[in-house]
mmCIF file of C-alpha atoms in Angstrom:
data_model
loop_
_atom_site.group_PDB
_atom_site.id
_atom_site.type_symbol
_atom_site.label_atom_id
_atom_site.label_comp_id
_atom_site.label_asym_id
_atom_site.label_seq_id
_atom_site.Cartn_x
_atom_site.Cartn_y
_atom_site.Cartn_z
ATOM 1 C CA UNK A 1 -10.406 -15.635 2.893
ATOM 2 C CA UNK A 2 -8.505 -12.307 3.439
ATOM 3 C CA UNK A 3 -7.163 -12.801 -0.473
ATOM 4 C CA UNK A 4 -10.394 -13.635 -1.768
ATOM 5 C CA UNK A 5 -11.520 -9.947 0.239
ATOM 6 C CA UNK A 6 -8.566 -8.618 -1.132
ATOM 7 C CA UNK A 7 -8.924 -9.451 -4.430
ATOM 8 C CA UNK A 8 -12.428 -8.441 -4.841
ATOM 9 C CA UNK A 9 -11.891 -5.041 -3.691
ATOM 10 C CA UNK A 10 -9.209 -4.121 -5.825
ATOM 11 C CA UNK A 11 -10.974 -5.648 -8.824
ATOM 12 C CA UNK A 12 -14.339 -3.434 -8.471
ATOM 13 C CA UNK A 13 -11.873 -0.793 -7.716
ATOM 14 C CA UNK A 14 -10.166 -0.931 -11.457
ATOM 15 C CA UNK A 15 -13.566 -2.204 -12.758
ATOM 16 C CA UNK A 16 -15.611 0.881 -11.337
ATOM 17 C CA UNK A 17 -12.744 3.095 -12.371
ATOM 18 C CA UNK A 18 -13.267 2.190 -15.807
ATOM 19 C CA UNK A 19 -16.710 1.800 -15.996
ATOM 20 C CA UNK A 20 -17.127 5.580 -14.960
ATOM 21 C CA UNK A 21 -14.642 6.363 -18.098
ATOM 22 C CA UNK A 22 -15.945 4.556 -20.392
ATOM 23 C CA UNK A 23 -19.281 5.723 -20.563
ATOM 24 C CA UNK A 24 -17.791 8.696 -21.107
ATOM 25 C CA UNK A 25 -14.597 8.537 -23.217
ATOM 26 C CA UNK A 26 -14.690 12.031 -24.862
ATOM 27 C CA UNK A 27 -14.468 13.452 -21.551
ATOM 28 C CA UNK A 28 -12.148 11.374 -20.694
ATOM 29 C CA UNK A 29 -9.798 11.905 -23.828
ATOM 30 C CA UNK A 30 -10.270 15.572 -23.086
ATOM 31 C CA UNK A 31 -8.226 15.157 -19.575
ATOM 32 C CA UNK A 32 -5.848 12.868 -22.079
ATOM 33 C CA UNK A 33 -4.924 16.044 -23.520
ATOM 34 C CA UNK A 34 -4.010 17.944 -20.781
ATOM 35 C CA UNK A 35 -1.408 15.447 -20.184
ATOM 36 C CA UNK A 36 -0.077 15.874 -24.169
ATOM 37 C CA UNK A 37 -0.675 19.660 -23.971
ATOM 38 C CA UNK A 38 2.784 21.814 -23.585
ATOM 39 C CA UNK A 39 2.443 22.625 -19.658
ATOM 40 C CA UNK A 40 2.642 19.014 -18.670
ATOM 41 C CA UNK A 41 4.403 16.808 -20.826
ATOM 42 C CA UNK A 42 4.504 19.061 -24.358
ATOM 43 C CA UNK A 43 4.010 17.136 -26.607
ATOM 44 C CA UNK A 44 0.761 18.268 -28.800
ATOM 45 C CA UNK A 45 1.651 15.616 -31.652
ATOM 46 C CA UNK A 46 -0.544 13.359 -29.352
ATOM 47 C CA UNK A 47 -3.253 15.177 -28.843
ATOM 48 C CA UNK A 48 -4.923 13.761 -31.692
ATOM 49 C CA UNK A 49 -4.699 10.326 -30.436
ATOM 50 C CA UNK A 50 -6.253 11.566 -27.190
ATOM 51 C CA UNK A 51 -9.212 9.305 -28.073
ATOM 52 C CA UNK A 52 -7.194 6.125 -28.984
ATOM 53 C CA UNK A 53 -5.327 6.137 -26.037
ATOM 54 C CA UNK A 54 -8.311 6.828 -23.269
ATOM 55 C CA UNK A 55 -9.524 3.996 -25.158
ATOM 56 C CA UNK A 56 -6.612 1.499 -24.674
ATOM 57 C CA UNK A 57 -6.587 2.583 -20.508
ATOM 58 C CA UNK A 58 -10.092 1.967 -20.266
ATOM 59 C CA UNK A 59 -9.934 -1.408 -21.526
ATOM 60 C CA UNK A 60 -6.935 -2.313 -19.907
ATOM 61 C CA UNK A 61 -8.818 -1.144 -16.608
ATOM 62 C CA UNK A 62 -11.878 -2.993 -17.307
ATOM 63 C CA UNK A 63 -10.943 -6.045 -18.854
ATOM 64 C CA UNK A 64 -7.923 -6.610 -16.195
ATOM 65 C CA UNK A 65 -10.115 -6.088 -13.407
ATOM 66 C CA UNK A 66 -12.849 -8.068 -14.568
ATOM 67 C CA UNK A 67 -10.280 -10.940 -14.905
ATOM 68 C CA UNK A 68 -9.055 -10.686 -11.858
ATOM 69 C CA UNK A 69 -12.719 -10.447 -10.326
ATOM 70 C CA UNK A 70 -12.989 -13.324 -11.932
ATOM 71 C CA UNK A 71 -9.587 -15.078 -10.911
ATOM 72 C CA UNK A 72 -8.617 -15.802 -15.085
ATOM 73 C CA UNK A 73 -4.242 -15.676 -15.971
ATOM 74 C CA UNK A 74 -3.747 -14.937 -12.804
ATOM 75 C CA UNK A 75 -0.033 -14.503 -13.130
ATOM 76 C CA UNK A 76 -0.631 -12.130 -16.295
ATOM 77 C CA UNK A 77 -3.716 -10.412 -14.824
ATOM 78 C CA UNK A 78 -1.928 -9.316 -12.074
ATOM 79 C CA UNK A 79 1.256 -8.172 -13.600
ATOM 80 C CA UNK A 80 -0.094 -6.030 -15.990
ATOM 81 C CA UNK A 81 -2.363 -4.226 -13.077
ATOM 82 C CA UNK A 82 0.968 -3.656 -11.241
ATOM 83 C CA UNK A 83 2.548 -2.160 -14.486
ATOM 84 C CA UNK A 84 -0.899 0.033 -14.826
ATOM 85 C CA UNK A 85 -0.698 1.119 -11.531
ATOM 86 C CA UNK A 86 3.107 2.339 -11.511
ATOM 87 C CA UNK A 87 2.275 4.011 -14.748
ATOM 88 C CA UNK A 88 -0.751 5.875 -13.352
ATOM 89 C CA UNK A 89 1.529 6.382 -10.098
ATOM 90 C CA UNK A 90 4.296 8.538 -12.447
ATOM 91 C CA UNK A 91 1.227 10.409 -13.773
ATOM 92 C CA UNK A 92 -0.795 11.547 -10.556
ATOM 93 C CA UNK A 93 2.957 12.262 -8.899
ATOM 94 C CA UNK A 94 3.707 14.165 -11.617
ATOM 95 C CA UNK A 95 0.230 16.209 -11.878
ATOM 96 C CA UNK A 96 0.716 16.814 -7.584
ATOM 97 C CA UNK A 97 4.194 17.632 -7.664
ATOM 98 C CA UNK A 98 3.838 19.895 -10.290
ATOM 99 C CA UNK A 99 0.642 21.333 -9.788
ATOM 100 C CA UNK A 100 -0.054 20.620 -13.612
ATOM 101 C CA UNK A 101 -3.525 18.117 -13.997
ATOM 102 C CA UNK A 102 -5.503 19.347 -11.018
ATOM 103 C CA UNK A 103 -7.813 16.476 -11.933
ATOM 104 C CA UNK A 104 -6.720 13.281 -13.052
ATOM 105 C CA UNK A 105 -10.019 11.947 -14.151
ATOM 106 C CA UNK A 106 -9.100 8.595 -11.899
ATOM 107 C CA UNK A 107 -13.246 8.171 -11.600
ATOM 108 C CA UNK A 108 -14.390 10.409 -14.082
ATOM 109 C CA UNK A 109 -16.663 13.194 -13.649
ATOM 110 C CA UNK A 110 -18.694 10.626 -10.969
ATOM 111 C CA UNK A 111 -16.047 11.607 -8.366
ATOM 112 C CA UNK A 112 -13.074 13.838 -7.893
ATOM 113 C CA UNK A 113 -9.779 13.490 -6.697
ATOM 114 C CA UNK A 114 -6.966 15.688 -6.029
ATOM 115 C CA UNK A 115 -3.927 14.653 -7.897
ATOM 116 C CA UNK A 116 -1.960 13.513 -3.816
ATOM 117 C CA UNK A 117 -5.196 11.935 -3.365
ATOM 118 C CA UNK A 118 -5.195 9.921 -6.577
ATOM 119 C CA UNK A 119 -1.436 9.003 -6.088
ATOM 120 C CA UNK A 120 -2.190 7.936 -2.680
ATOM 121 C CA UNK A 121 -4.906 5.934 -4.208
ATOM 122 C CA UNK A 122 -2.264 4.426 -6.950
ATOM 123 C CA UNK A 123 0.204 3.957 -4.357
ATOM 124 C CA UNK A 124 -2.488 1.760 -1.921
ATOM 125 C CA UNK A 125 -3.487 -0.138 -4.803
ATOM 126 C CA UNK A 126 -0.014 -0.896 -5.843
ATOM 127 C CA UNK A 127 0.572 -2.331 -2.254
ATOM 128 C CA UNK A 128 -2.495 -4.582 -2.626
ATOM 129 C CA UNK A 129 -1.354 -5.516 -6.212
ATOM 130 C CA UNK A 130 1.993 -6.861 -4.856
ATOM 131 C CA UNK A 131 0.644 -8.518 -1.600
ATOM 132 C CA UNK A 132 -1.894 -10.462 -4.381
ATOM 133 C CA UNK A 133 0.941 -11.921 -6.314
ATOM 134 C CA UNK A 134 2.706 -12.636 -3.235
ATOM 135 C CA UNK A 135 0.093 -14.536 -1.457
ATOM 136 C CA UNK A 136 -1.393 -16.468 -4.944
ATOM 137 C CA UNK A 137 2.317 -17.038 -6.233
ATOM 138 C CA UNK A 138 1.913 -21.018 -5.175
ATOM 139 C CA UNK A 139 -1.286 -20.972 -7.563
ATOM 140 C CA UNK A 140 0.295 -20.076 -10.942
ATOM 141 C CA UNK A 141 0.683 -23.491 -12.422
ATOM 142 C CA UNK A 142 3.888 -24.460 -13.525
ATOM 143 C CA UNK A 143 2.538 -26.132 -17.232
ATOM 144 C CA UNK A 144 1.269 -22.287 -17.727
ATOM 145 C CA UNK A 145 2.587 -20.015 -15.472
ATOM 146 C CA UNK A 146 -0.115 -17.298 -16.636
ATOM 147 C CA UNK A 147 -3.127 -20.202 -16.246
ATOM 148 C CA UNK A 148 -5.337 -20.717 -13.389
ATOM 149 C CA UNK A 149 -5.977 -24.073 -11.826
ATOM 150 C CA UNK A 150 -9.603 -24.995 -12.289
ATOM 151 C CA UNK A 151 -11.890 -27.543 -14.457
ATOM 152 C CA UNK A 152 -11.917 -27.110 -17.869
ATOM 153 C CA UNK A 153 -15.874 -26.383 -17.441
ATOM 154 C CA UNK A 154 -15.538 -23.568 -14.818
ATOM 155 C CA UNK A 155 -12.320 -22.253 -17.108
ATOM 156 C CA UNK A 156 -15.281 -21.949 -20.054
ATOM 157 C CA UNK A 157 -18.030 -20.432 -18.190
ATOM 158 C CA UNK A 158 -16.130 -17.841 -16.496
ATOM 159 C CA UNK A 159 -14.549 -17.080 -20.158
ATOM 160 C CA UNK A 160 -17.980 -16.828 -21.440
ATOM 161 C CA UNK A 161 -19.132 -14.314 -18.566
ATOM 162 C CA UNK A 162 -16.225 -12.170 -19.351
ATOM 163 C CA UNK A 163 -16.769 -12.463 -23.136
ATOM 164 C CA UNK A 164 -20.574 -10.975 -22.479
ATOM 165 C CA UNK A 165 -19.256 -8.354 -20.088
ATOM 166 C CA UNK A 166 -16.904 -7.798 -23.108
ATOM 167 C CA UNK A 167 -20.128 -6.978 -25.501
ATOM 168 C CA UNK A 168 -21.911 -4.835 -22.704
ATOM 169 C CA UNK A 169 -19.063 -2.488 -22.136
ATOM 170 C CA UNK A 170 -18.362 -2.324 -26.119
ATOM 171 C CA UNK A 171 -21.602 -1.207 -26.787
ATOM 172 C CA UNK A 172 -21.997 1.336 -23.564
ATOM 173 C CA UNK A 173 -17.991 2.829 -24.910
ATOM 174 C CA UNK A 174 -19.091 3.082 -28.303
ATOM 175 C CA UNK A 175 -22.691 5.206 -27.331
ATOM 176 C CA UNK A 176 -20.569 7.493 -25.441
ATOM 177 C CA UNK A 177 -18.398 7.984 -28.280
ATOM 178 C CA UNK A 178 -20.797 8.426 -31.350
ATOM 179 C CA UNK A 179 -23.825 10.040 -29.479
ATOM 180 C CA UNK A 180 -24.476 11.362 -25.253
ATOM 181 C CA UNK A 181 -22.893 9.087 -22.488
ATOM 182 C CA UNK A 182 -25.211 6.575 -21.405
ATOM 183 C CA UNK A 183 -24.951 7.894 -17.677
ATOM 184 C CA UNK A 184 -24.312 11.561 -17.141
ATOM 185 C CA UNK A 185 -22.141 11.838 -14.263
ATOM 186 C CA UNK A 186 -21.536 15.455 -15.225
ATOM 187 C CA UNK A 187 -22.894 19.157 -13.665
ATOM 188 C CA UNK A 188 -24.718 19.481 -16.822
ATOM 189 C CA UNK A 189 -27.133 16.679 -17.122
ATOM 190 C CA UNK A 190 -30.488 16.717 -18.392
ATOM 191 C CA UNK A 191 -32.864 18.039 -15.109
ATOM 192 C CA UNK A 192 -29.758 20.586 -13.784
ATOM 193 C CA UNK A 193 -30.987 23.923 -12.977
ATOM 194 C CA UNK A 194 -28.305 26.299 -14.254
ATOM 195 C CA UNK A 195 -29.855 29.373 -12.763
ATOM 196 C CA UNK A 196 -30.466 27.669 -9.380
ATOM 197 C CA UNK A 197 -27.044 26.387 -9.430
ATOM 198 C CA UNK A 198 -25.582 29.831 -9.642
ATOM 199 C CA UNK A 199 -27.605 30.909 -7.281
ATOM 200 C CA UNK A 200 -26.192 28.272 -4.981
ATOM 201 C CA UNK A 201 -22.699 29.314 -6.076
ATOM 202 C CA UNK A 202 -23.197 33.252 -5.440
ATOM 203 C CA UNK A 203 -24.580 32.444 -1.784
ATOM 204 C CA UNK A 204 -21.191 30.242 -0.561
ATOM 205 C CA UNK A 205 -18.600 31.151 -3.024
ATOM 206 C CA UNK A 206 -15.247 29.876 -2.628
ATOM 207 C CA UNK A 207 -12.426 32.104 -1.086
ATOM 208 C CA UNK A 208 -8.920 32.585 -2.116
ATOM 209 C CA UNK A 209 -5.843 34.129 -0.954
ATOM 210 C CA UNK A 210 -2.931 35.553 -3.450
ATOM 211 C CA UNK A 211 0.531 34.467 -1.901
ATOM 212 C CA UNK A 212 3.477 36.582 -3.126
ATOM 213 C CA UNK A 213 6.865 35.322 -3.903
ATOM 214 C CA UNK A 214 9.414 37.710 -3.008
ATOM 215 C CA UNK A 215 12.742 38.275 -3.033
ATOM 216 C CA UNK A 216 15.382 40.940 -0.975
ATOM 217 C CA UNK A 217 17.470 42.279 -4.070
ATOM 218 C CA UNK A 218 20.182 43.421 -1.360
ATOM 219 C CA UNK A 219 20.428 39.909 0.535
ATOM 220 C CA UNK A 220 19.226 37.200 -1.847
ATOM 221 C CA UNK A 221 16.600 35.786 0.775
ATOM 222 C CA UNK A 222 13.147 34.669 -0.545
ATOM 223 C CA UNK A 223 10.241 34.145 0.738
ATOM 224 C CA UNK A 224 6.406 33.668 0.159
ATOM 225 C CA UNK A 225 3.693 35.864 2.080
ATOM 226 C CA UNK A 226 -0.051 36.001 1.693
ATOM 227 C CA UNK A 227 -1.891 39.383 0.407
ATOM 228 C CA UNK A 228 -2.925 40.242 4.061
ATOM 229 C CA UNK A 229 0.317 40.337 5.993
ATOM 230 C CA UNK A 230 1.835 41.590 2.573
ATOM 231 C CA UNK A 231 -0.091 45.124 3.032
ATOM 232 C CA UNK A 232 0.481 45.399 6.581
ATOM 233 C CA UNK A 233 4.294 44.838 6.584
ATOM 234 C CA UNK A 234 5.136 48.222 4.746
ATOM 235 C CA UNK A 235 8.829 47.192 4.397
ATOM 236 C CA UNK A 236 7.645 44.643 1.736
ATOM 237 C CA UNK A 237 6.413 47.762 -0.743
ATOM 238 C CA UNK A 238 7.557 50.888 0.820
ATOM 239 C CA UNK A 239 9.637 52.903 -1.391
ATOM 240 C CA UNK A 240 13.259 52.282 -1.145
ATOM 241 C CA UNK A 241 12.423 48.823 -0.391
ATOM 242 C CA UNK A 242 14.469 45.303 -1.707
ATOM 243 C CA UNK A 243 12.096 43.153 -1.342
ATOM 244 C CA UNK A 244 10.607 42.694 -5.269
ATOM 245 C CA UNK A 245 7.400 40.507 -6.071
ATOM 246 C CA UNK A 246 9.049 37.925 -8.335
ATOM 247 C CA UNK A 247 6.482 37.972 -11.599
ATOM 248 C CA UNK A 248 5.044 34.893 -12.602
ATOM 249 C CA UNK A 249 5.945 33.166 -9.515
ATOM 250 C CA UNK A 250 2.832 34.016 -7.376
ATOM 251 C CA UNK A 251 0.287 31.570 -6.176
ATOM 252 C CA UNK A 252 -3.756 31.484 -5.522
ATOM 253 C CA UNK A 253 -4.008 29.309 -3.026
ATOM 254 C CA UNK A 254 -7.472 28.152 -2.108
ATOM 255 C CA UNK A 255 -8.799 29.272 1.718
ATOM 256 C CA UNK A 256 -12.308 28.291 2.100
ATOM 257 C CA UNK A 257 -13.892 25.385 -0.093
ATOM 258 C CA UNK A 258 -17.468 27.025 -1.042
ATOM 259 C CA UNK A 259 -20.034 25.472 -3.532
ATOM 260 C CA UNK A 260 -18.756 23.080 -6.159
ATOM 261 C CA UNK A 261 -20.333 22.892 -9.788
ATOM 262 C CA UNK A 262 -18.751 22.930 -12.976
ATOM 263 C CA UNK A 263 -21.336 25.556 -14.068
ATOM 264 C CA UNK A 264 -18.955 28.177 -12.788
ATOM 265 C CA UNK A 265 -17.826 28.433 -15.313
ATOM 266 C CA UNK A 266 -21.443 28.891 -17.473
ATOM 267 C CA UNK A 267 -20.297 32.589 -18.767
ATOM 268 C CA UNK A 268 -21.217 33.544 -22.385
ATOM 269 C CA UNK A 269 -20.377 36.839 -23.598
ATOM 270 C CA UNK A 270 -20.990 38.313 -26.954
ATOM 271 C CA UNK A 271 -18.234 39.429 -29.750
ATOM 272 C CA UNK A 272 -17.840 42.848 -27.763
ATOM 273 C CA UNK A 273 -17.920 40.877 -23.948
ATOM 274 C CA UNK A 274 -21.088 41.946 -22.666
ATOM 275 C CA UNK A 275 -22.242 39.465 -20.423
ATOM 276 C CA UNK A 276 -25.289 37.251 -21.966
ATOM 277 C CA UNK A 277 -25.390 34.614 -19.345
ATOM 278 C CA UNK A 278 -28.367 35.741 -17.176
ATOM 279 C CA UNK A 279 -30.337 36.783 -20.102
ATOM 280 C CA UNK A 280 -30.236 33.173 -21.325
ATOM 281 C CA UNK A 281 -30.725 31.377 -18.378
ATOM 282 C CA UNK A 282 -33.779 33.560 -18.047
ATOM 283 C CA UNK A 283 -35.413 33.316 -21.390
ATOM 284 C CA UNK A 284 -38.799 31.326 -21.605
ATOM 285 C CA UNK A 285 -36.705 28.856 -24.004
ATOM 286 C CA UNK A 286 -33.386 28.880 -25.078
ATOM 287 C CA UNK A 287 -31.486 27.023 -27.657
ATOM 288 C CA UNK A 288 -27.820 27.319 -27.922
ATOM 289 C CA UNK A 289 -25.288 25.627 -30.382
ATOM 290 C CA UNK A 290 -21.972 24.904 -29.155
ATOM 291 C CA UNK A 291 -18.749 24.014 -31.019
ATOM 292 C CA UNK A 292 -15.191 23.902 -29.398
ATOM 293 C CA UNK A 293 -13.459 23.307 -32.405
ATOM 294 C CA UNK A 294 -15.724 25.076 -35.113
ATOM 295 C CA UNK A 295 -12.836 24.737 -37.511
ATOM 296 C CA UNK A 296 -13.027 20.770 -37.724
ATOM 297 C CA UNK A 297 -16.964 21.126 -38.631
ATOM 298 C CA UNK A 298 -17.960 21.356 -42.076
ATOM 299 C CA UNK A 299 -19.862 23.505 -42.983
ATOM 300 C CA UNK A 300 -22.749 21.567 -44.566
ATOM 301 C CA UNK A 301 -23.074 20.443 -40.631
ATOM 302 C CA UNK A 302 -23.167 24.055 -39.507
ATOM 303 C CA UNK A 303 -25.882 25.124 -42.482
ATOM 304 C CA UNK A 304 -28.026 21.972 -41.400
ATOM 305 C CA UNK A 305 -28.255 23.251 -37.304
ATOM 306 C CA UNK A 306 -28.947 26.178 -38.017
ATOM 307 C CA UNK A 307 -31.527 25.926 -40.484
ATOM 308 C CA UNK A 308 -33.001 23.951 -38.003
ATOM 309 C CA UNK A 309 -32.421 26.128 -35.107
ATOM 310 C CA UNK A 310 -34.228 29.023 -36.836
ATOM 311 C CA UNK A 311 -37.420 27.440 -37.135
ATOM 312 C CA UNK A 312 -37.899 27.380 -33.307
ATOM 313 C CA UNK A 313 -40.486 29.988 -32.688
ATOM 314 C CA UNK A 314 -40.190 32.493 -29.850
ATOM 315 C CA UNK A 315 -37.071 31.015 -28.769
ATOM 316 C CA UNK A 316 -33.698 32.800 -27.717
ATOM 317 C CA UNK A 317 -30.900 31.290 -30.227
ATOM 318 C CA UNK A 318 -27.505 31.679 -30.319
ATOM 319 C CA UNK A 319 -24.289 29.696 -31.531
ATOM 320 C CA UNK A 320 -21.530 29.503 -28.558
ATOM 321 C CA UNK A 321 -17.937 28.567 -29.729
ATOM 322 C CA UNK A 322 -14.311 30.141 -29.474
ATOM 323 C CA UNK A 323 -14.290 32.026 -32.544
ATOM 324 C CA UNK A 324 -16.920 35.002 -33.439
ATOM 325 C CA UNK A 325 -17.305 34.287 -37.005
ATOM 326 C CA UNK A 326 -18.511 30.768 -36.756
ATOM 327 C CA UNK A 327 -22.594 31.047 -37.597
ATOM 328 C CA UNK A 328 -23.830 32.731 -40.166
ATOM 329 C CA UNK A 329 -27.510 32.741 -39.581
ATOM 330 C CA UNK A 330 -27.899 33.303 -35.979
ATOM 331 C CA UNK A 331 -26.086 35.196 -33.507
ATOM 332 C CA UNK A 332 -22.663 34.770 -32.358
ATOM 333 C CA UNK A 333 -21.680 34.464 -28.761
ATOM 334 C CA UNK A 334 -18.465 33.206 -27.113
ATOM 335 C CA UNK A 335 -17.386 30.829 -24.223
ATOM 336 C CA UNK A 336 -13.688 29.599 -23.107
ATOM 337 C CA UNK A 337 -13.073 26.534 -25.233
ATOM 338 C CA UNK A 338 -12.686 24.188 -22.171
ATOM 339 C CA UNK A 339 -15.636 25.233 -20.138
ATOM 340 C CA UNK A 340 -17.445 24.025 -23.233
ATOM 341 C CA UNK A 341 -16.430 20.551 -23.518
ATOM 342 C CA UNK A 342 -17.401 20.551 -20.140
ATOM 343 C CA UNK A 343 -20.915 21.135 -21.254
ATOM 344 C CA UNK A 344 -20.518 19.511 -24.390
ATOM 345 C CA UNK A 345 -18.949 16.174 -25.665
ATOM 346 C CA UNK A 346 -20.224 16.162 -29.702
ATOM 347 C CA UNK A 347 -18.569 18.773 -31.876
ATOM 348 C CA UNK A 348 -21.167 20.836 -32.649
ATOM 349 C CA UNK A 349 -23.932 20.299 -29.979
ATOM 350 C CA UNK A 350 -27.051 21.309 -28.853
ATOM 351 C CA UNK A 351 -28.407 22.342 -25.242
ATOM 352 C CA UNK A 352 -32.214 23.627 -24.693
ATOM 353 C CA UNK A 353 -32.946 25.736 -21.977
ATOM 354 C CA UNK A 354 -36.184 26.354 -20.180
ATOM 355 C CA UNK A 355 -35.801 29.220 -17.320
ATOM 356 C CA UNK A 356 -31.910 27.903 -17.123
ATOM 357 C CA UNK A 357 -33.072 24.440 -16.851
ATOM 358 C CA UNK A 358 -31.563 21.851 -19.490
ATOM 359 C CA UNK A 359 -34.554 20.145 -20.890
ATOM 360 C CA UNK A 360 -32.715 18.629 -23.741
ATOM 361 C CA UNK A 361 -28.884 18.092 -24.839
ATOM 362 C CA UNK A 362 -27.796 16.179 -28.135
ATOM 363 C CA UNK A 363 -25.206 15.978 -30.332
ATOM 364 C CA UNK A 364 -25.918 18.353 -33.398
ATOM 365 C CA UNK A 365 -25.994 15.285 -35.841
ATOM 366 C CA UNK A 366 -28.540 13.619 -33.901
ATOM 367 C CA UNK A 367 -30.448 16.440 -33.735
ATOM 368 C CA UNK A 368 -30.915 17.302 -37.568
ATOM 369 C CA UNK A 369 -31.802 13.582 -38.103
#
């Protein structure tokens, strides 16, 4: 009884865990390369392969849950899931230790997780992993230590439920990939008021406090102070003094948790930084183009939008992307590259504002269909 419990739990755990990925595996090979990019683990070579290898996780996650849900090679099932779990474990410890991945993407955008939380989470599951084999050990048969022991009939049927689980998740991984996730677990789905969100951000923002490191140039000592006690104590700055803020050694450390939304970080500027943001998300109707990489596009793609885009009467247009040269027919505007694949998972893509609320979103080849 307590295994069976057992087992089920950690089995819709991995199962949900993927599930949540892998209707959205762009966003999920986008926290991929945070782990390949040069603050974490440097090595951009693999950031290409971001895809492929949110792919391969996924599946492992789904299909070894699944199996396990549904008690098939027992032995093998749960081996693997242990191996998973201590290679997730190095990543989240890494990420909190380090302060590198502040997200691990563990569930997604659905729900969040600091990185000690998700390694706490790894850690736990690891735990009930190892208790699992322990308990079923007397179950692996000895004729095929990574079999199960039931009827040939029940061995079929449950093969043939995870075979059409197989096709289901196939088909929701591959819409995510070629066109809009299936379910939008993000800030920006269709229905999101991005004006009323800001709103909602402006009125409970969240607080932060700069922490100095310093260090007394006469004695060696160091130590870390907040801003506040820092301009108080005038021996820290006075003139004449040895204590020296160490540079690039200073922290923000968050002090009150205010409203949380991606669209925070919903700023578009124009090629000379004036701020366009509120005049969008107050126009009548507003379509905007976004490309993080406008460099992989071609151009054909980019003549296609925007031919489109143009004949949209009375509406505010602009293209959004990291570089202020990218359209050639309508107006230029910029965003950080990252805050847009938050918005966006197709490279280009299209979002439709009404008074700041998203009334349509689609990737830019759907859209000149």
């Amino acid at each position: 009884m307590i295994k069976g419990l057992l087992r089920f739990i950690i089995a819709v755990i991995f199962i949900l865990s993927g599930f949540v990925k892998a209707v959205d595996l762009v966003g999920f090979s986008f926290k991929m390369e945070e782990y390949f990019a040069p603050p974490v683990f440097n090595m951009p070579f693999l950031e290409k392969f971001a895809l492929l290898f949110s792919i391969i996780v996924v599946v492992l996650e789904l299909f070894l849950g699944f199996m396990l849900l549904l008690k098939l090679k027992l032995k093998f099932t749960l081996s693997a899931l242990i191996a998973l779990c201590i290679f997730f474990g190095f990543l989240t410890f890494y990420s909190a230790y380090f302060n590198v991945v502040t997200d691990c993407g563990c569930f997604g955008d659905a729900v969040k997780f600091t990185p000690w939380q998700s390694f706490i989470k790894d850690i736990v599951l690891l735990i009930g992993l190892i208790i699992l084999f322990i308990l079923y050990r007397k179950e692996f048969r000895k004729k095929d230590d990574y079999g199960f022991d039931v009827k040939k009939s029940s061995g079929k049927l449950r093969y043939a439920v995870l075979g059409l689980f197989s096709v289901i998740m196939i088909y929701i991984m591959a819409q995510g990939i070629m066109h809009e996730p299936l379910i939008d677990f993000r800030d920006y789905k269709i229905g999101t008021n991005i004006k009323a969100e800001k709103e909602k951000i402006n009125k409970n923002p969240s607080e932060y406090k700069t922490f100095y490191s310093l260090k007394n140039q006469k004695t060696g000592e160091a130590l870390k102070i907040n801003q506040d006690d820092y301009i108080k104590e005038t021996k820290y700055w006075a003139e004449g003094s040895p204590w020296k803020i160490e540079e690039g050694k200073n922290e923000s450390v968050l002090t009150k948790e205010g409203y949380k939304s991606e669209i925070v970080k919903f700023k578009i500027e124009d090629p000379t930084g004036m701020d366009l943001t509120d005049k969008i998300i107050n126009a009548p109707k507003a379509v905007l183009i976004f490309s993080y990489h406008p460099k992989e596009v071609p151009a054909d793609l980019f003549q296609k939008v925007e031919a489109k885009v143009n004949a949209q009467k009375g509406a505010l247009i602009y293209g959004i992307s990291t570089d202020q040269n990218t359209f050639k027919t309508i107006k230029n505007a910029m965003m950080d590259g990252t805050a847009i694949k938050t918005i966006a998972r197709s490279n280009p893509f299209i979002l439709v504002l009404e008074k700041g609320k998203i009334v349509d979103k689609q990737p830019a080849k759907d859209y000149v269909k």
